[in-house]
mmCIF file of C-alpha atoms and ligand atoms in Angstrom:
data_model
loop_
_atom_site.group_PDB
_atom_site.id
_atom_site.type_symbol
_atom_site.label_atom_id
_atom_site.label_comp_id
_atom_site.label_asym_id
_atom_site.label_seq_id
_atom_site.Cartn_x
_atom_site.Cartn_y
_atom_site.Cartn_z
ATOM 1 C CA MET A 547 -123.027 113.231 69.034
ATOM 2 C CA ALA A 548 -124.393 111.364 72.019
ATOM 3 C CA GLY A 549 -123.830 107.621 72.025
ATOM 4 C CA SER A 550 -127.010 105.488 72.452
ATOM 5 C CA LYS A 551 -127.224 103.207 75.553
ATOM 6 C CA LYS A 552 -126.448 100.155 73.159
ATOM 7 C CA ASP A 553 -123.477 101.960 71.751
ATOM 8 C CA PHE A 554 -122.049 102.332 75.244
ATOM 9 C CA ASN A 555 -121.627 98.712 75.601
ATOM 10 C CA SER A 556 -119.219 98.541 73.054
ATOM 11 C CA VAL A 557 -116.883 100.751 74.801
ATOM 12 C CA ILE A 558 -113.497 99.354 75.828
ATOM 13 C CA ARG A 559 -111.949 100.934 78.720
ATOM 14 C CA VAL A 560 -108.724 99.858 80.014
ATOM 15 C CA ALA A 561 -108.594 100.117 83.605
ATOM 16 C CA MET A 562 -104.674 99.970 84.267
ATOM 17 C CA ILE A 563 -103.283 102.240 81.767
ATOM 18 C CA LEU A 564 -104.561 104.791 79.368
ATOM 19 C CA CYS A 565 -104.140 102.816 76.136
ATOM 20 C CA LEU A 566 -107.537 102.665 74.382
ATOM 21 C CA ALA A 567 -108.498 100.430 71.428
ATOM 22 C CA PHE A 568 -111.879 100.603 70.078
ATOM 23 C CA ALA A 569 -113.804 97.056 69.582
ATOM 24 C CA GLY A 570 -115.181 97.779 66.190
ATOM 25 C CA ALA A 571 -111.835 98.937 64.753
ATOM 26 C CA THR A 572 -111.558 98.298 61.189
ATOM 27 C CA PRO A 573 -107.966 97.358 59.949
ATOM 28 C CA LEU A 574 -106.003 100.416 59.380
ATOM 29 C CA SER A 575 -106.283 100.382 55.581
ATOM 30 C CA ALA A 576 -107.179 104.096 55.693
ATOM 31 C CA SER A 577 -106.431 106.792 58.033
ATOM 32 C CA ALA A 578 -109.124 107.891 60.736
ATOM 33 C CA VAL A 579 -110.103 111.438 60.185
ATOM 34 C CA ALA A 580 -110.477 113.835 63.125
ATOM 35 C CA THR A 581 -113.352 116.099 62.213
ATOM 36 C CA ASP A 582 -114.108 118.081 65.479
ATOM 37 C CA ALA A 583 -113.024 118.670 68.758
ATOM 38 C CA VAL A 584 -114.898 120.249 71.725
ATOM 39 C CA ILE A 585 -113.837 121.555 75.154
ATOM 40 C CA SER A 586 -116.416 121.780 77.923
ATOM 41 C CA GLY A 587 -116.387 122.062 81.736
ATOM 42 C CA ASP A 588 -114.516 124.466 84.187
ATOM 43 C CA LYS A 589 -111.444 124.938 86.303
ATOM 44 C CA SER A 590 -112.200 121.844 88.287
ATOM 45 C CA ARG A 591 -113.209 119.416 85.672
ATOM 46 C CA THR A 592 -112.809 119.856 81.796
ATOM 47 C CA SER A 593 -113.523 117.552 79.137
ATOM 48 C CA PHE A 594 -111.882 117.255 75.634
ATOM 49 C CA THR A 595 -113.966 115.425 73.078
ATOM 50 C CA MET A 596 -112.641 114.483 69.527
ATOM 51 C CA MET A 597 -114.747 113.033 66.635
ATOM 52 C CA LEU A 598 -113.055 110.295 64.671
ATOM 53 C CA SER A 599 -114.186 108.905 61.505
ATOM 54 C CA GLN A 600 -113.194 105.195 62.678
ATOM 55 C CA GLY A 601 -111.733 103.464 65.600
ATOM 56 C CA VAL A 602 -108.025 103.993 66.539
ATOM 57 C CA THR A 603 -105.717 103.090 69.285
ATOM 58 C CA VAL A 604 -105.161 105.930 71.594
ATOM 59 C CA GLU A 605 -102.243 106.437 74.037
ATOM 60 C CA LEU A 606 -102.527 109.206 76.615
ATOM 61 C CA PHE A 607 -100.067 110.699 79.088
ATOM 62 C CA THR A 608 -99.161 113.694 80.929
ATOM 63 C CA LEU A 609 -96.082 115.801 80.989
ATOM 64 C CA ALA A 610 -94.897 118.653 83.275
ATOM 65 C CA ASN A 611 -92.793 121.711 82.540
ATOM 66 C CA PRO A 612 -95.011 123.069 81.179
ATOM 67 C CA TYR A 613 -98.251 120.975 82.284
ATOM 68 C CA ARG A 614 -99.547 119.081 79.083
ATOM 69 C CA VAL A 615 -101.540 116.167 78.188
ATOM 70 C CA ILE A 616 -100.422 114.159 75.286
ATOM 71 C CA ILE A 617 -102.838 112.023 73.125
ATOM 72 C CA ASP A 618 -100.877 109.697 70.659
ATOM 73 C CA MET A 619 -102.960 107.872 67.889
ATOM 74 C CA PRO A 620 -101.512 106.172 64.805
ATOM 75 C CA ASP A 621 -103.003 106.949 61.217
ATOM 76 C CA VAL A 622 -105.120 110.070 62.050
ATOM 77 C CA ALA A 623 -105.602 112.912 59.444
ATOM 78 C CA PHE A 624 -106.725 116.097 61.023
ATOM 79 C CA GLN A 625 -109.557 118.122 59.391
ATOM 80 C CA LEU A 626 -110.555 120.292 62.331
ATOM 81 C CA PRO A 627 -111.883 123.626 62.030
ATOM 82 C CA LYS A 628 -109.217 126.336 61.230
ATOM 83 C CA ALA A 629 -109.276 127.974 64.750
ATOM 84 C CA ALA A 630 -109.524 124.671 66.439
ATOM 85 C CA GLY A 631 -107.222 124.684 69.551
ATOM 86 C CA ARG A 632 -106.253 128.230 69.723
ATOM 87 C CA THR A 633 -108.285 129.090 72.571
ATOM 88 C CA GLY A 634 -109.271 126.671 75.459
ATOM 89 C CA LYS A 635 -111.763 126.576 78.356
ATOM 90 C CA GLY A 636 -111.664 125.597 81.934
ATOM 91 C CA LEU A 637 -108.266 123.535 82.724
ATOM 92 C CA ILE A 638 -107.253 123.779 78.955
ATOM 93 C CA LYS A 639 -105.351 126.577 77.800
ATOM 94 C CA ALA A 640 -105.038 125.619 74.240
ATOM 95 C CA TYR A 641 -104.152 122.581 72.025
ATOM 96 C CA ARG A 642 -102.379 121.835 68.833
ATOM 97 C CA TYR A 643 -102.184 118.731 66.607
ATOM 98 C CA GLY A 644 -100.277 117.207 63.769
ATOM 99 C CA LEU A 645 -98.083 114.414 62.649
ATOM 100 C CA PHE A 646 -95.534 113.556 65.386
ATOM 101 C CA ALA A 647 -93.805 111.153 63.049
ATOM 102 C CA ALA A 648 -94.615 109.137 59.914
ATOM 103 C CA ARG A 649 -98.191 107.508 60.807
ATOM 104 C CA LYS A 650 -97.987 108.932 64.386
ATOM 105 C CA ALA A 651 -100.441 111.737 65.014
ATOM 106 C CA ARG A 652 -100.348 113.712 68.293
ATOM 107 C CA VAL A 653 -102.561 116.082 70.112
ATOM 108 C CA VAL A 654 -100.826 118.237 72.543
ATOM 109 C CA ILE A 655 -103.215 119.822 75.205
ATOM 110 C CA ASP A 656 -101.661 122.736 77.190
ATOM 111 C CA THR A 657 -103.262 123.042 80.654
ATOM 112 C CA VAL A 658 -103.258 126.003 82.960
ATOM 113 C CA LEU A 659 -102.770 123.747 86.175
ATOM 114 C CA PRO A 660 -101.609 120.347 86.700
ATOM 115 C CA VAL A 661 -104.164 117.880 85.533
ATOM 116 C CA GLY A 662 -105.029 114.170 85.928
ATOM 117 C CA ILE A 663 -106.699 112.096 83.408
ATOM 118 C CA GLU A 664 -109.770 110.930 85.088
ATOM 119 C CA LYS A 665 -111.298 109.177 82.485
ATOM 120 C CA ALA A 666 -110.705 108.331 78.837
ATOM 121 C CA GLU A 667 -113.200 106.403 76.722
ATOM 122 C CA LEU A 668 -113.980 105.887 73.088
ATOM 123 C CA LEU A 669 -117.420 105.600 72.284
ATOM 124 C CA ALA A 670 -119.497 104.569 69.256
ATOM 125 C CA ALA A 671 -120.927 107.629 67.598
ATOM 126 C CA GLY A 672 -122.812 105.852 64.595
ATOM 127 C CA LYS A 673 -121.766 104.878 61.117
ATOM 128 C CA GLY A 674 -118.440 103.445 62.320
ATOM 129 C CA ALA A 675 -117.297 106.845 63.709
ATOM 130 C CA VAL A 676 -116.139 107.120 67.399
ATOM 131 C CA ARG A 677 -115.886 109.659 69.987
ATOM 132 C CA LEU A 678 -112.827 110.071 72.048
ATOM 133 C CA GLU A 679 -113.847 111.459 75.336
ATOM 134 C CA VAL A 680 -110.969 112.634 77.876
ATOM 135 C CA SER A 681 -112.064 113.925 81.067
ATOM 136 C CA LEU A 682 -109.335 116.137 83.037
ATOM 137 C CA LYS A 683 -109.510 117.098 86.648
ATOM 138 C CA SER A 684 -107.381 119.569 88.508
ATOM 139 C CA ILE A 685 -104.752 117.962 90.794
ATOM 140 C CA ASP A 686 -101.901 119.112 92.777
ATOM 141 C CA SER A 687 -98.311 119.174 91.513
ATOM 142 C CA VAL A 688 -97.460 116.098 94.028
ATOM 143 C CA ALA A 689 -100.179 114.066 92.830
ATOM 144 C CA PHE A 690 -99.397 115.086 89.259
ATOM 145 C CA GLY A 691 -95.837 113.621 89.772
ATOM 146 C CA ALA A 692 -97.347 110.257 91.146
ATOM 147 C CA GLY A 693 -99.792 110.065 88.300
ATOM 148 C CA THR A 694 -96.983 109.973 85.434
ATOM 149 C CA GLY A 695 -96.212 106.400 86.949
ATOM 150 C CA ALA A 696 -92.416 107.743 87.605
ATOM 151 C CA ASN A 697 -92.453 106.308 91.272
ATOM 152 C CA LYS A 698 -94.152 103.170 90.535
ATOM 153 C CA SER A 699 -92.412 99.990 91.534
ATOM 154 C CA ALA A 700 -91.048 97.290 89.000
ATOM 155 C CA GLU A 701 -94.009 95.120 89.804
ATOM 156 C CA GLY A 702 -96.513 97.733 88.870
ATOM 157 C CA ARG A 703 -94.618 98.292 85.882
ATOM 158 C CA SER A 704 -94.411 94.937 84.603
ATOM 159 C CA LYS A 705 -98.151 94.400 85.085
ATOM 160 C CA ARG A 706 -98.878 97.660 82.945
ATOM 161 C CA VAL A 707 -96.531 96.541 80.336
ATOM 162 C CA SER A 708 -98.157 93.178 79.770
ATOM 163 C CA LYS A 709 -101.452 95.121 79.573
ATOM 164 C CA LEU A 710 -99.893 97.286 77.011
ATOM 165 C CA LYS A 711 -98.617 94.390 74.969
ATOM 166 C CA THR A 712 -102.054 92.786 74.801
ATOM 167 C CA LYS A 713 -103.637 95.834 73.774
ATOM 168 C CA ARG A 714 -100.936 96.887 71.375
ATOM 169 C CA GLY A 715 -99.951 93.769 69.788
ATOM 170 C CA ALA A 716 -96.616 93.902 68.064
ATOM 171 C CA SER A 717 -96.158 97.757 68.562
ATOM 172 C CA ARG A 718 -93.788 97.539 71.501
ATOM 173 C CA PRO A 719 -91.668 100.518 72.111
ATOM 174 C CA VAL A 720 -88.544 100.284 69.747
ATOM 175 C CA VAL A 721 -85.146 100.816 71.472
ATOM 176 C CA VAL A 722 -82.238 101.446 69.081
ATOM 177 C CA ILE A 723 -78.899 100.999 70.648
ATOM 178 C CA ASP A 724 -76.078 102.327 68.895
ATOM 179 C CA PRO A 725 -72.546 101.271 69.672
ATOM 180 C CA GLY A 726 -70.213 103.988 68.600
ATOM 181 C CA HIS A 727 -67.501 103.662 65.946
ATOM 182 C CA GLY A 728 -66.496 100.239 64.598
ATOM 183 C CA GLY A 729 -64.319 98.660 61.903
ATOM 184 C CA VAL A 730 -61.957 101.351 60.570
ATOM 185 C CA ASP A 731 -62.885 103.672 63.267
ATOM 186 C CA PRO A 732 -61.697 102.409 66.448
ATOM 187 C CA GLY A 733 -62.679 105.289 68.736
ATOM 188 C CA ALA A 734 -60.607 105.926 71.857
ATOM 189 C CA LEU A 735 -57.809 103.843 72.729
ATOM 190 C CA GLY A 736 -57.104 102.340 76.184
ATOM 191 C CA LYS A 737 -53.742 102.229 78.075
ATOM 192 C CA SER A 738 -53.866 98.483 77.544
ATOM 193 C CA ASN A 739 -54.831 98.399 73.893
ATOM 194 C CA VAL A 740 -58.557 98.242 74.718
ATOM 195 C CA TYR A 741 -60.736 99.845 71.932
ATOM 196 C CA GLU A 742 -63.709 101.899 72.566
ATOM 197 C CA LYS A 743 -65.424 100.271 69.600
ATOM 198 C CA ASP A 744 -65.110 96.841 71.208
ATOM 199 C CA VAL A 745 -66.102 98.000 74.731
ATOM 200 C CA VAL A 746 -69.265 99.806 73.626
ATOM 201 C CA LEU A 747 -70.425 96.829 71.299
ATOM 202 C CA ALA A 748 -69.960 94.286 74.269
ATOM 203 C CA VAL A 749 -72.038 96.426 76.484
ATOM 204 C CA ALA A 750 -74.558 97.077 73.661
ATOM 205 C CA LYS A 751 -75.132 93.361 73.238
ATOM 206 C CA LEU A 752 -75.496 92.962 77.054
ATOM 207 C CA LEU A 753 -77.843 95.752 77.272
ATOM 208 C CA ARG A 754 -79.871 94.444 74.277
ATOM 209 C CA GLY A 755 -80.192 91.070 76.107
ATOM 210 C CA LYS A 756 -81.546 92.701 79.341
ATOM 211 C CA LEU A 757 -84.123 94.794 77.416
ATOM 212 C CA GLU A 758 -85.445 91.736 75.218
ATOM 213 C CA LYS A 759 -85.702 89.648 78.337
ATOM 214 C CA SER A 760 -88.343 92.047 79.770
ATOM 215 C CA LYS A 761 -90.248 91.393 76.445
ATOM 216 C CA ALA A 762 -91.476 95.006 76.773
ATOM 217 C CA TYR A 763 -89.369 96.281 73.814
ATOM 218 C CA THR A 764 -88.238 95.613 70.395
ATOM 219 C CA VAL A 765 -84.721 96.148 70.498
ATOM 220 C CA LYS A 766 -82.365 97.088 67.430
ATOM 221 C CA MET A 767 -78.746 97.798 67.054
ATOM 222 C CA THR A 768 -77.031 100.116 64.434
ATOM 223 C CA ARG A 769 -74.395 97.511 64.330
ATOM 224 C CA THR A 770 -73.871 94.135 65.681
ATOM 225 C CA GLY A 771 -70.409 93.506 64.638
ATOM 226 C CA ASP A 772 -67.005 95.290 64.099
ATOM 227 C CA VAL A 773 -68.027 97.109 61.220
ATOM 228 C CA PHE A 774 -68.054 100.904 60.385
ATOM 229 C CA VAL A 775 -71.209 102.660 60.208
ATOM 230 C CA PRO A 776 -71.480 106.389 59.028
ATOM 231 C CA LEU A 777 -73.220 108.819 61.441
ATOM 232 C CA ASP A 778 -76.087 109.601 59.048
ATOM 233 C CA LYS A 779 -76.537 105.839 58.587
ATOM 234 C CA ARG A 780 -77.147 105.631 62.197
ATOM 235 C CA LEU A 781 -79.710 108.505 61.979
ATOM 236 C CA GLU A 782 -81.406 106.827 59.192
ATOM 237 C CA PHE A 783 -81.553 103.335 60.947
ATOM 238 C CA SER A 784 -83.080 105.069 63.874
ATOM 239 C CA GLU A 785 -85.728 106.744 61.480
ATOM 240 C CA GLU A 786 -86.450 103.631 59.489
ATOM 241 C CA ASN A 787 -87.067 101.611 62.519
ATOM 242 C CA ASN A 788 -89.504 104.214 63.951
ATOM 243 C CA ALA A 789 -87.238 104.260 67.228
ATOM 244 C CA ASP A 790 -89.092 105.547 70.435
ATOM 245 C CA LEU A 791 -85.700 105.797 72.174
ATOM 246 C CA PHE A 792 -82.109 106.091 70.953
ATOM 247 C CA ILE A 793 -79.207 105.242 73.141
ATOM 248 C CA SER A 794 -75.465 105.789 71.553
ATOM 249 C CA LEU A 795 -72.718 104.125 73.654
ATOM 250 C CA HIS A 796 -69.397 105.426 73.811
ATOM 251 C CA ALA A 797 -66.265 105.541 76.134
ATOM 252 C CA ASP A 798 -64.036 108.573 76.272
ATOM 253 C CA SER A 799 -60.313 109.318 76.435
ATOM 254 C CA ILE A 800 -58.254 112.291 77.390
ATOM 255 C CA ALA A 801 -54.914 112.949 75.679
ATOM 256 C CA ASP A 802 -53.393 114.931 78.370
ATOM 257 C CA ARG A 803 -51.655 112.362 80.614
ATOM 258 C CA ARG A 804 -51.417 114.695 83.474
ATOM 259 C CA TYR A 805 -55.134 114.666 84.084
ATOM 260 C CA ALA A 806 -55.620 111.015 83.020
ATOM 261 C CA SER A 807 -55.574 109.643 86.543
ATOM 262 C CA ARG A 808 -58.171 111.913 87.857
ATOM 263 C CA VAL A 809 -60.846 112.357 85.078
ATOM 264 C CA ARG A 810 -63.174 109.346 85.120
ATOM 265 C CA GLY A 811 -66.734 108.239 85.415
ATOM 266 C CA ALA A 812 -69.943 108.180 83.145
ATOM 267 C CA THR A 813 -71.516 111.162 81.374
ATOM 268 C CA VAL A 814 -75.017 111.421 79.629
ATOM 269 C CA TYR A 815 -75.141 113.879 76.781
ATOM 270 C CA THR A 816 -78.329 115.355 75.022
ATOM 271 C CA LEU A 817 -78.471 117.552 71.819
ATOM 272 C CA SER A 818 -78.304 121.102 71.992
ATOM 273 C CA ALA A 819 -77.201 123.817 69.585
ATOM 274 C CA LYS A 820 -74.987 125.421 72.125
ATOM 275 C CA ALA A 821 -72.652 123.122 73.975
ATOM 276 C CA SER A 822 -73.338 123.217 77.779
ATOM 277 C CA ASP A 823 -69.568 123.827 78.295
ATOM 278 C CA GLU A 824 -66.029 123.559 76.554
ATOM 279 C CA THR A 825 -65.630 119.991 77.558
ATOM 280 C CA ALA A 826 -68.906 119.047 75.988
ATOM 281 C CA ARG A 827 -68.283 121.055 72.846
ATOM 282 C CA GLN A 828 -64.891 119.200 72.320
ATOM 283 C CA MET A 829 -66.597 115.823 72.937
ATOM 284 C CA ALA A 830 -69.178 116.616 70.258
ATOM 285 C CA GLU A 831 -66.395 117.715 67.985
ATOM 286 C CA LYS A 832 -64.401 114.420 68.591
ATOM 287 C CA GLU A 833 -67.486 112.078 68.237
ATOM 288 C CA ASN A 834 -68.556 113.897 65.114
ATOM 289 C CA ASN A 835 -65.290 113.332 63.591
ATOM 290 C CA ALA A 836 -65.956 109.695 63.272
ATOM 291 C CA ASP A 837 -66.920 109.735 59.505
ATOM 292 C CA ALA A 838 -63.757 111.774 58.749
ATOM 293 C CA ILE A 839 -61.558 109.148 60.648
ATOM 294 C CA ALA A 840 -63.310 106.498 58.645
ATOM 295 C CA GLY A 841 -62.450 108.452 55.429
ATOM 296 C CA LEU A 842 -65.721 109.946 54.870
ATOM 297 C CA ARG A 843 -66.239 113.644 53.924
ATOM 298 C CA ARG A 844 -67.361 115.834 56.782
ATOM 299 C CA MET A 845 -70.083 118.365 56.136
ATOM 300 C CA ASP A 846 -69.262 120.578 59.041
ATOM 301 C CA ASP A 847 -70.696 123.850 57.347
ATOM 302 C CA GLU A 848 -74.336 122.641 57.580
ATOM 303 C CA ASP A 849 -74.114 121.078 61.069
ATOM 304 C CA ASP A 850 -74.710 124.156 63.257
ATOM 305 C CA GLY A 851 -77.759 125.322 61.149
ATOM 306 C CA ASP A 852 -79.056 121.753 61.243
ATOM 307 C CA VAL A 853 -78.950 121.808 64.912
ATOM 308 C CA ARG A 854 -80.576 125.040 65.223
ATOM 309 C CA ASP A 855 -83.292 124.115 62.693
ATOM 310 C CA ILE A 856 -84.141 121.029 64.746
ATOM 311 C CA LEU A 857 -84.440 122.863 67.939
ATOM 312 C CA ILE A 858 -86.766 125.631 66.855
ATOM 313 C CA ASP A 859 -89.510 123.314 65.419
ATOM 314 C CA LEU A 860 -92.264 122.756 68.002
ATOM 315 C CA VAL A 861 -92.658 118.910 67.611
ATOM 316 C CA LYS A 862 -89.031 118.497 67.778
ATOM 317 C CA ARG A 863 -89.152 120.586 71.096
ATOM 318 C CA GLU A 864 -91.235 117.618 72.485
ATOM 319 C CA THR A 865 -88.503 115.212 71.413
ATOM 320 C CA ALA A 866 -85.887 117.284 73.302
ATOM 321 C CA ASN A 867 -88.082 117.211 76.388
ATOM 322 C CA PHE A 868 -88.246 113.437 76.123
ATOM 323 C CA SER A 869 -84.496 113.328 75.609
ATOM 324 C CA ALA A 870 -84.251 115.301 78.772
ATOM 325 C CA ASP A 871 -86.498 113.002 80.670
ATOM 326 C CA PHE A 872 -84.532 110.003 79.721
ATOM 327 C CA SER A 873 -81.424 111.787 80.618
ATOM 328 C CA ASN A 874 -82.682 112.507 83.983
ATOM 329 C CA ALA A 875 -83.838 109.095 84.475
ATOM 330 C CA LEU A 876 -80.586 107.776 83.349
ATOM 331 C CA VAL A 877 -78.165 109.572 85.452
ATOM 332 C CA GLY A 878 -80.486 108.751 88.445
ATOM 333 C CA ARG A 879 -80.143 104.968 87.857
ATOM 334 C CA LEU A 880 -76.383 105.167 86.825
ATOM 335 C CA ARG A 881 -75.735 107.049 90.167
ATOM 336 C CA GLU A 882 -76.842 103.885 92.168
ATOM 337 C CA ARG A 883 -74.260 101.544 90.854
ATOM 338 C CA VAL A 884 -71.396 103.286 89.029
ATOM 339 C CA ARG A 885 -69.137 106.240 89.084
ATOM 340 C CA LEU A 886 -70.279 109.301 87.220
ATOM 341 C CA SER A 887 -68.044 111.998 85.959
ATOM 342 C CA SER A 888 -67.675 115.442 87.922
ATOM 343 C CA LYS A 889 -70.599 116.801 85.752
ATOM 344 C CA PRO A 890 -72.709 113.737 84.381
ATOM 345 C CA GLN A 891 -75.259 115.887 82.401
ATOM 346 C CA ARG A 892 -74.041 117.801 79.522
ATOM 347 C CA SER A 893 -75.230 118.632 76.083
ATOM 348 C CA ALA A 894 -73.635 119.549 72.734
ATOM 349 C CA ALA A 895 -74.361 119.371 68.905
ATOM 350 C CA PHE A 896 -73.667 115.678 68.560
ATOM 351 C CA LYS A 897 -74.513 114.595 64.969
ATOM 352 C CA VAL A 898 -75.813 111.185 65.870
ATOM 353 C CA LEU A 899 -78.329 112.915 68.367
ATOM 354 C CA LYS A 900 -79.896 115.211 65.430
ATOM 355 C CA GLN A 901 -82.860 113.339 65.512
ATOM 356 C CA THR A 902 -86.225 115.230 64.607
ATOM 357 C CA ARG A 903 -88.613 112.641 66.238
ATOM 358 C CA THR A 904 -86.653 110.195 68.367
ATOM 359 C CA PRO A 905 -85.782 111.110 71.767
ATOM 360 C CA SER A 906 -81.800 110.417 71.906
ATOM 361 C CA VAL A 907 -78.969 110.384 74.428
ATOM 362 C CA LEU A 908 -75.175 109.621 73.879
ATOM 363 C CA VAL A 909 -73.579 107.887 77.051
ATOM 364 C CA GLU A 910 -69.958 108.152 77.655
ATOM 365 C CA LEU A 911 -69.526 105.153 79.881
ATOM 366 C CA GLY A 912 -66.147 106.047 81.234
ATOM 367 C CA TYR A 913 -62.534 107.121 80.271
ATOM 368 C CA LEU A 914 -60.290 104.566 78.794
ATOM 369 C CA SER A 915 -57.386 106.920 79.601
ATOM 370 C CA ASN A 916 -58.059 106.293 83.271
ATOM 371 C CA SER A 917 -56.607 102.789 84.479
ATOM 372 C CA GLU A 918 -59.439 102.432 87.057
ATOM 373 C CA ASP A 919 -62.092 103.168 84.450
ATOM 374 C CA GLU A 920 -60.391 101.002 81.853
ATOM 375 C CA LYS A 921 -60.605 98.057 84.317
ATOM 376 C CA SER A 922 -64.200 98.855 84.972
ATOM 377 C CA LEU A 923 -65.166 99.179 81.213
ATOM 378 C CA THR A 924 -63.548 95.638 80.507
ATOM 379 C CA SER A 925 -64.946 93.934 83.671
ATOM 380 C CA ALA A 926 -67.966 91.515 83.410
ATOM 381 C CA SER A 927 -69.347 92.697 86.821
ATOM 382 C CA TRP A 928 -69.155 96.381 85.964
ATOM 383 C CA ARG A 929 -70.653 95.811 82.466
ATOM 384 C CA THR A 930 -73.540 93.870 84.241
ATOM 385 C CA LYS A 931 -74.158 96.726 86.655
ATOM 386 C CA VAL A 932 -74.084 99.527 83.945
ATOM 387 C CA THR A 933 -76.518 97.730 81.638
ATOM 388 C CA LYS A 934 -78.715 97.005 84.617
ATOM 389 C CA SER A 935 -78.965 100.724 85.303
ATOM 390 C CA ILE A 936 -79.636 101.679 81.939
ATOM 391 C CA ALA A 937 -82.248 99.025 81.369
ATOM 392 C CA LYS A 938 -83.968 100.307 84.603
ATOM 393 C CA ALA A 939 -83.819 103.863 83.221
ATOM 394 C CA VAL A 940 -85.429 102.595 80.133
ATOM 395 C CA ASP A 941 -88.257 101.221 82.105
ATOM 396 C CA ALA A 942 -88.660 104.259 84.285
ATOM 397 C CA TYR A 943 -88.621 106.405 81.134
ATOM 398 C CA PHE A 944 -91.442 104.409 79.321
ATOM 399 C CA ASP A 945 -93.413 104.283 82.753
ATOM 400 C CA ARG A 946 -93.636 107.937 82.622
ATOM 401 C CA ARG A 947 -95.155 107.634 79.409
ATOM 402 C CA THR A 948 -98.214 105.428 80.543
ATOM 403 C CA VAL A 949 -100.542 106.802 83.015
ATOM 404 C CA LEU A 950 -102.714 105.080 85.617
ATOM 405 C CA ALA A 951 -106.421 105.705 84.958
ATOM 406 C CA ARG A 952 -107.802 106.751 88.322
HETATM 407 ZN ZN1 ZN B 545 -66.944 107.588 70.878
#
């Protein structure tokens, strides 16, 4: 297992972020195979070693609640011993592994305490094989927060993103923007004949421009014109493009004129089987009705079951955690510049958020039934503010997924 001195020279170690690539990596015609994994060390320092049949690109990051270390690798098949991962040692409680998405393998290491990734290396192990060595050390929870990169400045971020780009080549994170409604389905209607479908398309295009300018993401839109797109086509689009983040944009309206002058502001929704409250439940019902409005058959019966199935699956639970992470980041950034609703974070069974592997949120930008909100939603300066906030949240979210190597 030990690499020779000469092998050691061929190690590539990325100092800034924990995104590793192996120098001798062969083109990925066949999948690398993980054949063994060993844990060693104690409660102050623990190392996790995995044998791979060939070089791969590796991305590592840490997560809290509960404390975990995530190792993402494309195209890895696992042929580990049956009991692998069930018990740990030192800082590692246990680990699990499997496909996170098509061609995306993931190892999730549960730790007993907050940990930092002290070192991560890919070492030649002979006959084309490599050894991934990850060394974890115990840190306090405050240092853990800093280590996720969540508090890093924009300058720090762009530096790391450019490193990431050179390492990962074309595989920039894919952000799918989903402007709601379109074509035959206008969505909510404003007092002065402003359509939701037009507002959200304009905001989506602005947001795309902002994200593309940073050159850190590949941005796709479920629609770029005034055309109806069924909800499952939006889901398919996200899946086909291997989206790393899905942002659905909407604007609300309330029918009851008595409250229209008071109810306003932006709300961020995530998926849940059970709605966070009655307003959220009604909102999901309204948005899920888009297909029916456009004349498509609704398939309500299977809906609840679908959501429940999604929520119990382990891998999908990781997706739900990421969605919550993004929702937190987004509400934090929006709060700085635009008005939020009285309860800006809610959840319900939105069909368009039923994504098994892509973290997703639905943003209600404001209320078209409120004259001030309607003015904002149609103003160029407000649109600039709101897209700036969303773009910042996207940056913060992907920052958290890269970790500084210290
Ligand atoms: Zn809508």
